[in-house]
CSV table of C-alpha atoms and ligand atoms in Angstrom, one decimal:
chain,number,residue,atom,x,y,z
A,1,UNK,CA,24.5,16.7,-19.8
A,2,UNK,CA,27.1,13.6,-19.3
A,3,UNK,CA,24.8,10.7,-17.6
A,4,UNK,CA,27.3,10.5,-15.1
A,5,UNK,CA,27.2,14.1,-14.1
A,6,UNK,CA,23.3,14.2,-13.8
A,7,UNK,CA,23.3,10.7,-11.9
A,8,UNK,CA,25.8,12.2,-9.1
A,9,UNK,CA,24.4,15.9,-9.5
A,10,UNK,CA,21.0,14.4,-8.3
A,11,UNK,CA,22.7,12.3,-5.5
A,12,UNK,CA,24.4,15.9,-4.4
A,13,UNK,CA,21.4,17.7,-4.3
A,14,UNK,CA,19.5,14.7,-2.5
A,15,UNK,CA,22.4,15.0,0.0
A,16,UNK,CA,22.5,18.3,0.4
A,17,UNK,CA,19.1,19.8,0.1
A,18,UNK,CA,16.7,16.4,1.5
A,19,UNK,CA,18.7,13.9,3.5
A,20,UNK,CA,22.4,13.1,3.4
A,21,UNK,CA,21.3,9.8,5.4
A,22,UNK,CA,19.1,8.6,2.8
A,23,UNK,CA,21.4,9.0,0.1
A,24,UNK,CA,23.7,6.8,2.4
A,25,UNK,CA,21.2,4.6,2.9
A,26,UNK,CA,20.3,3.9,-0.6
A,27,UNK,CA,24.1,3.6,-1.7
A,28,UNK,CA,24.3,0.6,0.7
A,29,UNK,CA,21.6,-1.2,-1.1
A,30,UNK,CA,23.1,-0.3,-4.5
A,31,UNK,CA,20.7,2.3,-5.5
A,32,UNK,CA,22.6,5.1,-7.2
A,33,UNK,CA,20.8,5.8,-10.5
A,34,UNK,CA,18.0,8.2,-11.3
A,35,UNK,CA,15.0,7.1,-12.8
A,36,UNK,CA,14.4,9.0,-16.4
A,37,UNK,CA,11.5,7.2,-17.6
A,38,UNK,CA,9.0,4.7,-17.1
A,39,UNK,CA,6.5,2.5,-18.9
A,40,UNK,CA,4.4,-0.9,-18.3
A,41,UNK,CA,6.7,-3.0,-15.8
A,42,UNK,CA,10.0,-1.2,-17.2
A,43,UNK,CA,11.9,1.7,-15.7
A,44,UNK,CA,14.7,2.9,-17.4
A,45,UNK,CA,17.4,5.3,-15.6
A,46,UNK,CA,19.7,7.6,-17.0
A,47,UNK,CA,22.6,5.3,-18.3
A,48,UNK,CA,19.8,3.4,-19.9
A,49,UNK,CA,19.6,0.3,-18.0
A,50,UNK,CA,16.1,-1.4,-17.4
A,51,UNK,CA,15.0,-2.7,-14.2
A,52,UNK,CA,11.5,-4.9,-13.4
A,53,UNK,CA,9.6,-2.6,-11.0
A,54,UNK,CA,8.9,-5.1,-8.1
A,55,UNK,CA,8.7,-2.6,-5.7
A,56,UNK,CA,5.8,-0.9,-7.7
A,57,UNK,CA,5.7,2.7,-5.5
A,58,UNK,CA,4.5,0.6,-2.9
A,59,UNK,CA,1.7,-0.9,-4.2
A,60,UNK,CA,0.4,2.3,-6.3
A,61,UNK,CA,1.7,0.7,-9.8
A,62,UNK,CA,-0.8,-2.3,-10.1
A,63,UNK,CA,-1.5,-0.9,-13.8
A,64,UNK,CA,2.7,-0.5,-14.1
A,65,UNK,CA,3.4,2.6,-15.4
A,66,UNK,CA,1.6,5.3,-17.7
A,67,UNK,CA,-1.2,2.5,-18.6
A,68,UNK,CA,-2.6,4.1,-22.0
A,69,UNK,CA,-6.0,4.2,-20.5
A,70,UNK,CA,-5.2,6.2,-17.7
A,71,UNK,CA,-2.8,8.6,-19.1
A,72,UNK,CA,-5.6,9.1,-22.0
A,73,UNK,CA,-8.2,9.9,-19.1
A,74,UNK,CA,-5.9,12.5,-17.8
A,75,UNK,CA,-5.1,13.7,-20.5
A,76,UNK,CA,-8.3,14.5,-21.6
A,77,UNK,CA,-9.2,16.1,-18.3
A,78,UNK,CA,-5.8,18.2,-18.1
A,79,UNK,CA,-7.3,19.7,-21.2
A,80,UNK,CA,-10.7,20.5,-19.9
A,81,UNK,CA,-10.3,21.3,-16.5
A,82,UNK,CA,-7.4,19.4,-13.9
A,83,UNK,CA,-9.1,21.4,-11.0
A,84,UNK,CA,-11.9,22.3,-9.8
A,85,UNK,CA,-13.8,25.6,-8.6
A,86,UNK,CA,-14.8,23.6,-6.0
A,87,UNK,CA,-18.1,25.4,-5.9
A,88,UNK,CA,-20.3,24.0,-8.9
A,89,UNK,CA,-20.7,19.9,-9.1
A,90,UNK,CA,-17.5,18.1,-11.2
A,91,UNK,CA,-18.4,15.0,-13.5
A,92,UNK,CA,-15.9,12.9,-12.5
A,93,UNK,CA,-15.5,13.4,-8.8
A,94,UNK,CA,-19.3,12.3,-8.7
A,95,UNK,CA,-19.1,9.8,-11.1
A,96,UNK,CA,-16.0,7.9,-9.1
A,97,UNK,CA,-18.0,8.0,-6.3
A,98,UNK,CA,-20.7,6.1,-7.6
A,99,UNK,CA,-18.7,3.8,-9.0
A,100,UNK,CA,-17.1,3.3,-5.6
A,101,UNK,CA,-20.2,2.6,-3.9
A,102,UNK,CA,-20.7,-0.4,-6.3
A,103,UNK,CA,-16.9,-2.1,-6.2
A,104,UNK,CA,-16.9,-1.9,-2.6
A,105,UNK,CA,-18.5,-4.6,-0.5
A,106,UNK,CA,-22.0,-4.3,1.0
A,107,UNK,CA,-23.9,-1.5,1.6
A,108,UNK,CA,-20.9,0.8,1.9
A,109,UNK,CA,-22.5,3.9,-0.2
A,110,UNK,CA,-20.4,7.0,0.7
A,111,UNK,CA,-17.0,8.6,0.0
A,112,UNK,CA,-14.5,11.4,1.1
A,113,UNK,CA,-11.4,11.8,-1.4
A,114,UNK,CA,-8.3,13.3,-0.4
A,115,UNK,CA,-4.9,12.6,-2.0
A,116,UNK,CA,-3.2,10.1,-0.3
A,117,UNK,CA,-3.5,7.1,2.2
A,118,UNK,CA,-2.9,9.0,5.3
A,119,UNK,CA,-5.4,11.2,4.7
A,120,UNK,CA,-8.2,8.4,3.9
A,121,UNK,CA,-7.1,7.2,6.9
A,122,UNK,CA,-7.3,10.5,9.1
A,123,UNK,CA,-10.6,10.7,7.8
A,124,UNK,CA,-12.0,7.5,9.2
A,125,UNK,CA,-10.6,7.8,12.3
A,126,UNK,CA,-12.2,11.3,12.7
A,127,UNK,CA,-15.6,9.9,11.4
A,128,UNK,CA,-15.6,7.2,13.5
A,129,UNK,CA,-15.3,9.4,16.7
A,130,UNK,CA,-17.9,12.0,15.5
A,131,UNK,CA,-20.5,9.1,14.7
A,132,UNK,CA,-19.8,7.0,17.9
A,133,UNK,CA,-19.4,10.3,20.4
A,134,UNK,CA,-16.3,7.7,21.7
A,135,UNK,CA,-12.6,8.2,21.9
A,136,UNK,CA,-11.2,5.0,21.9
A,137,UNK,CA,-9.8,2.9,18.7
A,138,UNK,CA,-8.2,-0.5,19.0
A,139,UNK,CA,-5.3,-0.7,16.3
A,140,UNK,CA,-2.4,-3.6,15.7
A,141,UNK,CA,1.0,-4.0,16.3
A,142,UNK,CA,3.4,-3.2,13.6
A,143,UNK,CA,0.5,-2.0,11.7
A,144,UNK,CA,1.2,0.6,9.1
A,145,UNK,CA,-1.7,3.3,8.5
A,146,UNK,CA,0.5,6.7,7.6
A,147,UNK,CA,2.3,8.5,9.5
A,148,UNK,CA,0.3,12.1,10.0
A,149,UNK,CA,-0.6,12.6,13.6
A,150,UNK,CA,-3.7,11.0,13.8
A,151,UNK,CA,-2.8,8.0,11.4
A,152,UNK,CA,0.5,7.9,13.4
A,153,UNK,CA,-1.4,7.1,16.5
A,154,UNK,CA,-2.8,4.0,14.8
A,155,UNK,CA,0.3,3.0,13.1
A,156,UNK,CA,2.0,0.1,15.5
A,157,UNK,CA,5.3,0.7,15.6
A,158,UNK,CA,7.6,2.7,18.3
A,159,UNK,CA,10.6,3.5,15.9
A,160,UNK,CA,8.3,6.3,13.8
A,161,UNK,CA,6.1,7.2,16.7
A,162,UNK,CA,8.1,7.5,19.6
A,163,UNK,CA,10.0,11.1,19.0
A,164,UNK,CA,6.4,12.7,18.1
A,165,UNK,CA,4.7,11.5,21.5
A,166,UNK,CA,2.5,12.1,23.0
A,167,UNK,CA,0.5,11.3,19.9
A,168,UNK,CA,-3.6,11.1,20.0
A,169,UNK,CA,-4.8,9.9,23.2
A,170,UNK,CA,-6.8,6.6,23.3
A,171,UNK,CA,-5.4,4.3,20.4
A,172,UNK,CA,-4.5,1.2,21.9
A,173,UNK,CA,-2.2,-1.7,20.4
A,174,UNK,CA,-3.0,-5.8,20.3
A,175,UNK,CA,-1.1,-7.9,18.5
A,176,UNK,CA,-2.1,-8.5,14.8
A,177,UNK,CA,-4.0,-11.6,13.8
A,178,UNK,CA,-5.6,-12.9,17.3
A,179,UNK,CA,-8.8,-12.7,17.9
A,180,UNK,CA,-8.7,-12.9,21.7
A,181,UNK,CA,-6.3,-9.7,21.7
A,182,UNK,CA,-9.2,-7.4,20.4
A,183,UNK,CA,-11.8,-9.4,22.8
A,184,UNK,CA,-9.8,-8.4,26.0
A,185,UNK,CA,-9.4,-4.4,25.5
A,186,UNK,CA,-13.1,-3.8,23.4
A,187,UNK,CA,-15.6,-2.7,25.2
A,188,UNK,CA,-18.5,0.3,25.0
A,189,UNK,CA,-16.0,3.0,24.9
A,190,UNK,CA,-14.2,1.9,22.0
A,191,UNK,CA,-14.7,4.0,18.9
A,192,UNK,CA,-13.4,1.5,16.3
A,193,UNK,CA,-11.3,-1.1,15.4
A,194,UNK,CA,-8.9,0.0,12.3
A,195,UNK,CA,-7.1,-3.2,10.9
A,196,UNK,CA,-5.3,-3.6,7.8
A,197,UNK,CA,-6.7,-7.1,6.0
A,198,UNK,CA,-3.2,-8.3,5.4
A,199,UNK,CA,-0.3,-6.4,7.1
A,200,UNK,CA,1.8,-4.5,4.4
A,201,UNK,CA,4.8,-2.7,6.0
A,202,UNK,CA,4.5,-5.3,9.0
A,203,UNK,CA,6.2,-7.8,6.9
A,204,UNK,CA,3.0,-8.8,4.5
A,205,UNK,CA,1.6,-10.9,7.3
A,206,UNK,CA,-1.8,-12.9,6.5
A,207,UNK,CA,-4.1,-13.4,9.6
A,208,UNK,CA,-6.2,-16.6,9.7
A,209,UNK,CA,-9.3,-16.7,7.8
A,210,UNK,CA,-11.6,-16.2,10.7
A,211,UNK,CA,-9.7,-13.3,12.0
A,212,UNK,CA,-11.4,-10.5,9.9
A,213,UNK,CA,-15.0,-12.1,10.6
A,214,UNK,CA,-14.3,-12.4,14.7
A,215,UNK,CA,-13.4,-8.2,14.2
A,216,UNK,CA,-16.7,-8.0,12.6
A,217,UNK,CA,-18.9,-9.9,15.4
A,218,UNK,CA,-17.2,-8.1,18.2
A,219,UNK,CA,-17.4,-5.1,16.7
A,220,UNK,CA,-21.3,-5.4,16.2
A,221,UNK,CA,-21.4,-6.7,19.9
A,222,UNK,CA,-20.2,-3.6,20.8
A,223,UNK,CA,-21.3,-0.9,18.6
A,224,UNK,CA,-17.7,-0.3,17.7
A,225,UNK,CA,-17.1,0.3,13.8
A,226,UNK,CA,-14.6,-1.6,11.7
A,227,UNK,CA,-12.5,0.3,9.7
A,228,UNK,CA,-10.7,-2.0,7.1
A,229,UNK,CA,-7.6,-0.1,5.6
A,230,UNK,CA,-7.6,-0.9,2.2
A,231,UNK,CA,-4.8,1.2,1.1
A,232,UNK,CA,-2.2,-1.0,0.0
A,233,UNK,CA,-4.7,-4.4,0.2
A,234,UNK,CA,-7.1,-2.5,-2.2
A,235,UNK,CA,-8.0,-2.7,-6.0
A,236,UNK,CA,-7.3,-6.0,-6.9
A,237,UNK,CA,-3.7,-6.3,-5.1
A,238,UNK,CA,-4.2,-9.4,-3.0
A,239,UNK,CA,-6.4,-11.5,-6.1
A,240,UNK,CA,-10.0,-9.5,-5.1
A,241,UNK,CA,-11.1,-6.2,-5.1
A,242,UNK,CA,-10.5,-6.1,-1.9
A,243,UNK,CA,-9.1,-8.2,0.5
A,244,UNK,CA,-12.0,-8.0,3.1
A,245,UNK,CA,-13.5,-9.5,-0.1
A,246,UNK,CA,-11.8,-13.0,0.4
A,247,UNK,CA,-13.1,-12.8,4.0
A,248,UNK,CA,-17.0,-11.6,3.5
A,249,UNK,CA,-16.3,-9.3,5.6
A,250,UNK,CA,-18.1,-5.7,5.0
A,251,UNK,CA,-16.0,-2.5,7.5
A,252,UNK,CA,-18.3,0.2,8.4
A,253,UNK,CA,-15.5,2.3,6.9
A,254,UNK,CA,-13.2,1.2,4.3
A,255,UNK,CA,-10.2,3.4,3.5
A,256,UNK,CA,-8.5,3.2,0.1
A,257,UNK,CA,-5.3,4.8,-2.3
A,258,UNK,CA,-2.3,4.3,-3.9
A,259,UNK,CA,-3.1,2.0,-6.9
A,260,UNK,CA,-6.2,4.4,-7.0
A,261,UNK,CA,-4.7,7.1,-8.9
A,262,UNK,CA,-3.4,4.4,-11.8
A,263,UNK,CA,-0.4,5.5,-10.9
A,264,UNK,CA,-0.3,8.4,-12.7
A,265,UNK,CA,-2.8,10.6,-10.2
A,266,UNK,CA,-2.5,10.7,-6.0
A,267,UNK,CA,-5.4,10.0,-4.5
A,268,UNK,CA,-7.2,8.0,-1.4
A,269,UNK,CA,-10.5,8.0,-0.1
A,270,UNK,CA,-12.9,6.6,2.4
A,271,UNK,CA,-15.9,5.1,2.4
A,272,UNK,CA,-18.6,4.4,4.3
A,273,UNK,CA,-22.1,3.2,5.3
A,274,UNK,CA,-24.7,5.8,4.8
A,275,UNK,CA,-25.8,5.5,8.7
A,276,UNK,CA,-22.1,6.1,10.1
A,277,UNK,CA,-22.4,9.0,7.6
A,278,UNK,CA,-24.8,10.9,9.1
A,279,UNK,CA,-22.4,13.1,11.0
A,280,UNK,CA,-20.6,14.4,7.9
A,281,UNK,CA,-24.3,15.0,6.7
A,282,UNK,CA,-25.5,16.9,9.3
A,283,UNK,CA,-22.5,19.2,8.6
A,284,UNK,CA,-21.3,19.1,5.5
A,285,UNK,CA,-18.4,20.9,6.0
A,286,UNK,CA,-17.5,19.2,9.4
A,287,UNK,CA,-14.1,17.3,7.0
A,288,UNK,CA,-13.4,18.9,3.9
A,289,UNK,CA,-9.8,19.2,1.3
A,290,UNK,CA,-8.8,21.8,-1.1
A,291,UNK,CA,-7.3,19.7,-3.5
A,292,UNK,CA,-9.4,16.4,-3.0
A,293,UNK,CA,-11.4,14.9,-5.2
A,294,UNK,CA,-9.7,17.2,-7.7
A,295,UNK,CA,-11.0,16.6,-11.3
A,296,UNK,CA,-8.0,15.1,-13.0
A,297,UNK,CA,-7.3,12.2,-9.9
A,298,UNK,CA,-10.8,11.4,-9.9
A,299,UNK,CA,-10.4,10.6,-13.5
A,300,UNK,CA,-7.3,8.5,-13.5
A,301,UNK,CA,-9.0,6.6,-10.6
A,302,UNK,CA,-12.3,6.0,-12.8
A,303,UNK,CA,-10.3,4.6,-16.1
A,304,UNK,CA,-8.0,3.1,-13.5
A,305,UNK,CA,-11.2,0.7,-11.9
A,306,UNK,CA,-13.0,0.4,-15.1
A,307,UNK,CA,-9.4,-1.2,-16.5
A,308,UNK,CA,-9.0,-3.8,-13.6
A,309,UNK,CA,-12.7,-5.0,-14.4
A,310,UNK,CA,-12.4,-4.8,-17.8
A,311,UNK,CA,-8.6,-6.4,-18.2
A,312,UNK,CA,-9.8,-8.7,-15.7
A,313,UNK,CA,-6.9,-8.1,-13.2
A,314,UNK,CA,-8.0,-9.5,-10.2
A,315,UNK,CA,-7.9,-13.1,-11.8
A,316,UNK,CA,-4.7,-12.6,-13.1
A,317,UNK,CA,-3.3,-11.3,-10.0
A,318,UNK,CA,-4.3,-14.6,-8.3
A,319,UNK,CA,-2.9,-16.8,-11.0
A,320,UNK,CA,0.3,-15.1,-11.4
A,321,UNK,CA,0.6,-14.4,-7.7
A,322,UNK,CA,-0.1,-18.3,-6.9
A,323,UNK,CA,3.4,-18.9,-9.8
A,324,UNK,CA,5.4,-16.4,-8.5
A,325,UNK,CA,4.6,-17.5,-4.7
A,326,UNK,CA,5.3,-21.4,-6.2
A,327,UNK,CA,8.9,-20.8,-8.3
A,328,UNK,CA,10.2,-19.0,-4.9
A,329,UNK,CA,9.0,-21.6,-2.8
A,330,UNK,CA,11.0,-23.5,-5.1
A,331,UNK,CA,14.3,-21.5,-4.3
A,332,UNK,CA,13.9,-21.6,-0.7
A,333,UNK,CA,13.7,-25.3,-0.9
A,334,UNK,CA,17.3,-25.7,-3.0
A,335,UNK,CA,19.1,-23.0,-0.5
A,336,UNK,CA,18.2,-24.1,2.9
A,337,UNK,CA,19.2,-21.3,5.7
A,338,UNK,CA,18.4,-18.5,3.3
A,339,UNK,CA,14.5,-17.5,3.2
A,340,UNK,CA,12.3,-18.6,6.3
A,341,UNK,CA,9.1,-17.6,4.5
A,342,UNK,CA,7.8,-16.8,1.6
A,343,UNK,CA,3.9,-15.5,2.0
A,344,UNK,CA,1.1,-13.2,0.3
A,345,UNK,CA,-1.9,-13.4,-1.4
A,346,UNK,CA,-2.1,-12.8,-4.9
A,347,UNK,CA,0.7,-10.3,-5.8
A,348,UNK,CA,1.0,-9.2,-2.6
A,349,UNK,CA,4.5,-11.1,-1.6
A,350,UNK,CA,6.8,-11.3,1.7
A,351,UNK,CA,10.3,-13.4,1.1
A,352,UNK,CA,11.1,-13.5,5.0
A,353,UNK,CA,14.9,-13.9,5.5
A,354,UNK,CA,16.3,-16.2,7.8
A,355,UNK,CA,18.5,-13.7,8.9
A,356,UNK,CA,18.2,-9.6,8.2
A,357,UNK,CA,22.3,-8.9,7.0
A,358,UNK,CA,21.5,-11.4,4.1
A,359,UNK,CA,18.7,-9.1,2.7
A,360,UNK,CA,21.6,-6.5,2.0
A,361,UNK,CA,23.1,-9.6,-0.6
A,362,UNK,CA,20.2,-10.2,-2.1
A,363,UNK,CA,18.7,-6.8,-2.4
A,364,UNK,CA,22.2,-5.5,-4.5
A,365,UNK,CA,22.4,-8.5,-6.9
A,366,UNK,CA,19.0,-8.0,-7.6
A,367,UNK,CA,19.3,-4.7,-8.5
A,368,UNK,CA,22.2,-5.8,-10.5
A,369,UNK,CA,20.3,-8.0,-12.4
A,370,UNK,CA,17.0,-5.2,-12.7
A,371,UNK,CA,15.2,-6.4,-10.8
A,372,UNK,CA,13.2,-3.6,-8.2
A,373,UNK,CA,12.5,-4.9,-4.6
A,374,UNK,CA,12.5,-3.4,-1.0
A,375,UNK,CA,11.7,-4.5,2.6
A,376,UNK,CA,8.5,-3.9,4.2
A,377,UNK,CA,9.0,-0.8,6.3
A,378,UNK,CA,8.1,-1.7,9.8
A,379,UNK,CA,10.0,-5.4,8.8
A,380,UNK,CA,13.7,-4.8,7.4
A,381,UNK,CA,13.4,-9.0,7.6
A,382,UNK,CA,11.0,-8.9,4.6
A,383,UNK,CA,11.5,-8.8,1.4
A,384,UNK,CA,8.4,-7.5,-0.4
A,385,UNK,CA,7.2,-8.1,-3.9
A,386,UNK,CA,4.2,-6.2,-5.3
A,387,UNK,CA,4.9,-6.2,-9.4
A,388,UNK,CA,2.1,-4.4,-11.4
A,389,UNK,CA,-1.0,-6.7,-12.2
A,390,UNK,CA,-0.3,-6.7,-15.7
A,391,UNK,CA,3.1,-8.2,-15.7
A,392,UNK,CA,3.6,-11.1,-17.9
A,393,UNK,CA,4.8,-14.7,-17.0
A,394,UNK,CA,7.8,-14.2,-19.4
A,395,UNK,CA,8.9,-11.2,-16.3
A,396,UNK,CA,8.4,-13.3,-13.6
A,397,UNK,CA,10.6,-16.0,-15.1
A,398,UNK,CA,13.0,-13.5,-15.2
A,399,UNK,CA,12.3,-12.1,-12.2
A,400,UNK,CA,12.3,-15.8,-10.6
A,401,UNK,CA,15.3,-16.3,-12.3
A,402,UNK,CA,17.0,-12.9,-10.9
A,403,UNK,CA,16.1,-14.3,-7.1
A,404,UNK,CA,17.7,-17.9,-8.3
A,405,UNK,CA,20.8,-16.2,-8.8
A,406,UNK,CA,20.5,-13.6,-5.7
A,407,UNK,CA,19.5,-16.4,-3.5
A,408,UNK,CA,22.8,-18.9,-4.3
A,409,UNK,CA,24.4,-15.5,-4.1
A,410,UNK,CA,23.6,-15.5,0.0
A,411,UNK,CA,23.7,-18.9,0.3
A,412,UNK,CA,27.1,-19.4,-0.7
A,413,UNK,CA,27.9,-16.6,2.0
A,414,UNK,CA,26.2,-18.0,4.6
A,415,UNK,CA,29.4,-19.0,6.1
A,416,UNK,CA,30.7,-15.8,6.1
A,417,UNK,CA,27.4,-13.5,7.1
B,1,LIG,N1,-2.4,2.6,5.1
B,1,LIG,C1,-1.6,1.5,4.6
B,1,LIG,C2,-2.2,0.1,4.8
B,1,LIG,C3,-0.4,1.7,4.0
B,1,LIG,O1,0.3,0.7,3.5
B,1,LIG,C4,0.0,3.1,3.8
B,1,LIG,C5,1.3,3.3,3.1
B,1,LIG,O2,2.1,2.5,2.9
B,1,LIG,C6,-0.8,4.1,4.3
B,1,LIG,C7,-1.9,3.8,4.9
B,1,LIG,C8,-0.3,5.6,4.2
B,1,LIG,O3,-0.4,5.9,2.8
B,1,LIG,P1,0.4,7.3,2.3
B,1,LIG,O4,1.8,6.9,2.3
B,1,LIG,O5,-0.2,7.5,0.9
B,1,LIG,O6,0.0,8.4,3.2
């Protein structure tokens, strides 16, 4: 078939059989092509143009795309068995578990795995009420944990909760990053504390250092548990295997997913220490998941860990976060009025605009030049930048060079915006 005719045929069926809006939506940011294939940084849509995936499925591409490792893994495991019976022990859904225990910090020892983020999430919150017997869990503003009921109640932001109220009763909002907001509504009711370590969708927002270690102190001073979300942070995103990693800081439950499948397998899980366990011990079946923990995620997310130790891609997420956070630092300095902000840790990176019409420029030129980038989703100031940890310097000159262009784009419009 004509490229032409599949690209719109897929836009008409988007329309109308998903969401007409959406389609709209992604027309107005210059998104029109269908993806056909994929591979490392690269994906290539159907009138053959390449574009640098920027965007990175939110964070789940931190190996960029079909990494030979993983797809050999899964391979190997479609061929054996992809699910399992459930009822006698699999290999690999032990095996990742272990494994988990020792790349997460502390004494964290356990893990539940379901398929995606929400669901790590649901989980934690759910073990953290059976293990404290309390109802009450402290959560941020313009935090994003998921948006299935119960993770819903802990995301922070009105827009996506609002038309599903009421929502699960005692989840309480403070503002992100200060201490003395948690201190004022804690107290011996409160089951946990759920944070992420750097806000994602809130416009990749770093708290001060001492934030993470004040959440840990207060919630020991009140038997409250910490649950770190780790689901976009996680797995060497932010320069460490973890973000709470940069802190010291150990959660009593840590959830994890996206870049956890090697983007090639969904999958999230939680973890947790073996004393906040005990409820899920007593009853074994108290939480459980048809598909999760299935045979063939578990193995993309074992080759997917033992790549980013082996290929060393924390380190290199810190060094070429730390060149791509200096050349648009650059930019911002030689068009004034443009970007406000540019922030992250490792490759984890917010470009906050100065105003929000003159992402719309410099989201379409940068699409034009292929590069992939989109805002944060609770921040439509913030332009995010999560490439895959294996991207070279020689793609993020060009993607530096794209923004160079994209950015004098908007300046020179200032005027007129
Ligand atoms: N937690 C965090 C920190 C996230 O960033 C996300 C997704 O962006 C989620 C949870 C939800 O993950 P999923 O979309 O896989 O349900």
């Amino acid at each position: 078939m004509d490229n032409k005719i599949t690209g719109n045929k897929t836009a008409f069926y988007y329309e109308q059989y998903m969401n007409p809006a959406m389609v709209r939506l992604f027309r107005l940011m210059g998104l029109s092509s269908v993806a056909q294939e994929a591979s490392g940084c690269m994906i290539t849509d159907q009138d053959g143009k390449e574009y640098i995936d920027c965007l990175g499925g939110y964070g789940v591409f931190s190996l960029g795309h079909r990494h030979p490792r993983v797809m050999e893994a899964v391979t190997l495991q479609l061929n054996k068995m992809p699910l399992s019976s459930k009822i006698l022990f699999d290999e690999s859904t032990g095996q990742l578990a272990a494994i988990l225990s020792t790349i997460t910090p502390g004494d964290l020892q356990y893990s539940f795995f379901g398929n995606s983020g929400a669901e790590a999430v649901e989980g934690a919150l759910k073990l953290a009420r059976a293990y404290t017997g309390r109802k009450k869990v402290i959560a941020t503003v313009n935090s994003f944990h998921g948006k299935t009921m119960g993770a819903l109640s802990a995301t922070g932001r009105n827009l996506f909760r609002d038309p599903f109220e009421p929502l699960l009763a005692g989840f309480v909002h403070v503002p992100f990053g200060i201490t003395d907001a948690v201190e004022n509504v804690i107290d011996t009711d409160t089951a946990a504390v759920i944070v992420e370590p750097i806000q994602g969708e809130g416009g990749i927002i770093v708290p001060p250092d001492d934030y993470l270690p004040a959440l840990r102190k207060l919630c020991d001073t009140y038997k409250a548990l910490l649950i770190i979300d780790e689901v976009q942070t996680g797995l060497g995103r932010t320069g460490a295997m973890f973000a709470c990693d940069h802190y010291g800081v150990t959660p009593d439950i840590l959830t994890t997913a996206k870049a956890l499948g090697g983007g090639i397998m969904p999958i999230g899980a939680f973890t947790a220490l073996p004393e906040v366990w005990q409820p899920y011990i007593i009853s074994p079946f108290l939480h459980t998941s048809t598909f999760g923990g299935n045979p063939m995620a578990c193995a993309a997310a074992i080759a997917t860990i033992t790549v980013i130790i082996e290929e060393g891609l924390c380190q290199q997420s810190t060094i070429k976060g730390e060149y791509l956070l200096a050349g648009l630092q650059r930019i911002s300095n030689d068009f004034p009025g443009v970007i406000r902000e540019v922030r992250g840790k490792g490759l984890m990176i917010g470009v906050e605009l100065c105003e929000e019409g003159i992402g719309g420029v410099i989201m379409a030129e940068l699409i034009n030049q292929g590069v992939l980038v989109a805002y944060t989703l609770n921040n439509p100031k913030v332009i995010r930048i999560e490439p895959p940890l294996i991207i070279s310097f020689d793609l993020i000159d060009q993607v530096l060079d794209a923004f160079d262009t994209s950015v004098e784009a908007a300046y020179n419009l200032l005027d007129d915006l």
